[in-house]
Coordinates of C-alpha atoms in Angstrom, one line a residue:
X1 CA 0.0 0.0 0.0
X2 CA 1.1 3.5 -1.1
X3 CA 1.1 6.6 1.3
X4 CA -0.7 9.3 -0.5
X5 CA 1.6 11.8 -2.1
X6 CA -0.2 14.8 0.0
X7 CA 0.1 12.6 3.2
X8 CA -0.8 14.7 6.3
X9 CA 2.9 14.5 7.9
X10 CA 0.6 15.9 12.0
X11 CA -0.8 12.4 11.6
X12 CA 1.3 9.2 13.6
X13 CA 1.6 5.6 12.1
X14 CA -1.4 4.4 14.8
X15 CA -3.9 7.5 13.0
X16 CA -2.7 6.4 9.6
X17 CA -2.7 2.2 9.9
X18 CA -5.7 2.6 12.3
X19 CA -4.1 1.1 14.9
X20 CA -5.5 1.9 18.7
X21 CA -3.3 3.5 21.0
X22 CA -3.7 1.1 24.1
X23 CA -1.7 0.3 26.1
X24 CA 1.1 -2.4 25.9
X25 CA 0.3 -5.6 27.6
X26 CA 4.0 -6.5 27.9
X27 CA 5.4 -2.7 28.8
X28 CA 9.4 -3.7 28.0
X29 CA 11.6 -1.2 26.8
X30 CA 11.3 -1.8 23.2
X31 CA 7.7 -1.9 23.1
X32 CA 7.4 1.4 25.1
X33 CA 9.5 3.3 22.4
X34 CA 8.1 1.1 19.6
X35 CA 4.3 2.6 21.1
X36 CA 5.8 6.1 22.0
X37 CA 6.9 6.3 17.9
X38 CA 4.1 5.3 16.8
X39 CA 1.9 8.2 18.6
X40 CA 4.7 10.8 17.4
X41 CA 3.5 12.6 14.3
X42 CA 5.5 11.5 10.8
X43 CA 7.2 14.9 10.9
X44 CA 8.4 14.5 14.3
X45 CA 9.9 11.1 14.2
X46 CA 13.8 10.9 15.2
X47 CA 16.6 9.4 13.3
X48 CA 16.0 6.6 16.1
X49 CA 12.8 6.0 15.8
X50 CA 12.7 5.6 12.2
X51 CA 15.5 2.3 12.6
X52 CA 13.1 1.2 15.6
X53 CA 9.9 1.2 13.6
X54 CA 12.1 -0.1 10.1
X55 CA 13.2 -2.8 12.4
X56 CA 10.2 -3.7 13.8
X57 CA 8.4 -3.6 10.7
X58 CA 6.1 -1.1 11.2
X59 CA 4.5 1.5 8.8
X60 CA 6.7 0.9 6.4
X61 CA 5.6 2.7 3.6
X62 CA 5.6 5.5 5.8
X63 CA 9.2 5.4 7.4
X64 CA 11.1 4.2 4.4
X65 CA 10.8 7.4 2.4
X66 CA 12.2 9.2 5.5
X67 CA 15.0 6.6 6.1
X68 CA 16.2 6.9 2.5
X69 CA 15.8 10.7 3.1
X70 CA 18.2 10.6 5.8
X71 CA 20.6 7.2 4.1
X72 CA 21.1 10.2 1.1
X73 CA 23.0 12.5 3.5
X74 CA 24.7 9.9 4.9
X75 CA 24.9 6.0 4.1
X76 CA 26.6 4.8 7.0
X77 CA 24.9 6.9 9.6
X78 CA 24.7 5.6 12.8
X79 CA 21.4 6.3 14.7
X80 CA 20.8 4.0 17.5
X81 CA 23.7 0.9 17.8
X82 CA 26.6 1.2 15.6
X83 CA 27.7 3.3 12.2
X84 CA 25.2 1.8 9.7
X85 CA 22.3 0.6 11.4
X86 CA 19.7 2.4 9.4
X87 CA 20.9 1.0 6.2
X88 CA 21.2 -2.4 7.9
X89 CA 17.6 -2.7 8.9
X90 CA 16.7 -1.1 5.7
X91 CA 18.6 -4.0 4.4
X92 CA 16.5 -6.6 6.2
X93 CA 13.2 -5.3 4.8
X94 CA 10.7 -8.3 3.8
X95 CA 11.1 -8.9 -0.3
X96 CA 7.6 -8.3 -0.3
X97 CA 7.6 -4.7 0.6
X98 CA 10.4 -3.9 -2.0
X99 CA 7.9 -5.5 -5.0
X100 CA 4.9 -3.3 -3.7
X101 CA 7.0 -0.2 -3.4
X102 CA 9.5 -0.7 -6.8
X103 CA 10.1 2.8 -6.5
X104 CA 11.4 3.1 -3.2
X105 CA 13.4 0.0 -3.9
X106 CA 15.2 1.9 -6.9
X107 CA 15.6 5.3 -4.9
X108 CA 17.1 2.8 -1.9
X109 CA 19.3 0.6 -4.4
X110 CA 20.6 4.0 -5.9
X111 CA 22.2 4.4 -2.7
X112 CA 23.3 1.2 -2.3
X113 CA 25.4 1.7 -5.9
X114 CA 26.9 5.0 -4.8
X115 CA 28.1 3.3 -1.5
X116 CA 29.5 0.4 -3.6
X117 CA 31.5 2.7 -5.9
X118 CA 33.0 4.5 -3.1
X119 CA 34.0 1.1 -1.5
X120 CA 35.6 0.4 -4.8
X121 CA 37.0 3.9 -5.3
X122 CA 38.7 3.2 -1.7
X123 CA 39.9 0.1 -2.6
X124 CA 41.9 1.3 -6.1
X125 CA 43.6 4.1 -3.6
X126 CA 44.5 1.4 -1.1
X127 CA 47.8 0.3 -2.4
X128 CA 49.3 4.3 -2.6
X129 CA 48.3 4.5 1.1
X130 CA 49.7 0.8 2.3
X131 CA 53.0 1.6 -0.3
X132 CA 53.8 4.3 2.8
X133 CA 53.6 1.7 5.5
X134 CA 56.8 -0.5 3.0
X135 CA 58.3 2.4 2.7
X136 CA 58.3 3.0 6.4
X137 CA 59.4 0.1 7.2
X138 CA 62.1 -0.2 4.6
X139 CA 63.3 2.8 6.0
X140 CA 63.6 1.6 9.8
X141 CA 65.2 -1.7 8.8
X142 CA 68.2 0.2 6.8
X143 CA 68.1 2.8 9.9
X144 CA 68.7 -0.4 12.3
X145 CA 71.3 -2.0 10.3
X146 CA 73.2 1.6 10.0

């Protein structure tokens, strides 16, 4: 299911999927910030809380447009665990949602490609860098021996 273009970005993911904002059963930690993100207005939503819901699976054709909104910036941002979390559990999205949503699935694979060349960009400059630790160490052994 598509978000509508004009989408409302006041409304939360429990207005929008209809969802009643009860009460957890089960009030762990996750599940408290998993409810609290889903009663804070799309506009609102944190860097965090998009990776929580992402992760959880929740809303997604509401959070992804903002996760690949933020992944542009910056691929490898870190938001919640370690550098690249957001892209990893953009990464572990369900098939399904990627063949319902082909367009976010390009938009999202376009950053993957930049991220690859960069990655192979860094690894063509390698050698020039690594050629300083030989020469280094070339350097100490003739110091040693002098």
């Amino acid at each position: 299911m598509k978000p509508r273009r004009n989408l409302d970005e006041d409304r939360t993911l429990n207005v929008l999927l209809g969802w009643k904002a009860d009460p957890p059963p089960y009030p762990t930690s996750l599940v408290e910030q998993a409810n609290i993100a889903l009663a804070t207005p799309l506009r609102d939503l944190s860097r965090e809380q998009v990776r929580l819901l992402i992760s959880q699976g929740f809303g997604l054709e509401y959070v992804v447009p903002k996760a690949i909104s933020i992944l542009i910036e910056n691929p490898l941002i870190g938001v919640t665990f370690y550098d690249g979390d957001l892209l990893m559990s953009c990464l572990k999205i369900p098939q399904q949602f990627w063949m319902e949503n082909q367009h976010l699935w390009m938009e999202f694979d376009a950053i993957l490609r930049s991220l690859d060349q960069t990655v192979s960009d860094i690894g063509k400059h390698r050698p020039q860098f690594e050629s300083a630790w030989e020469a280094w160490n070339s350097q100490d052994a003739r110091s040693k021996k002098a």
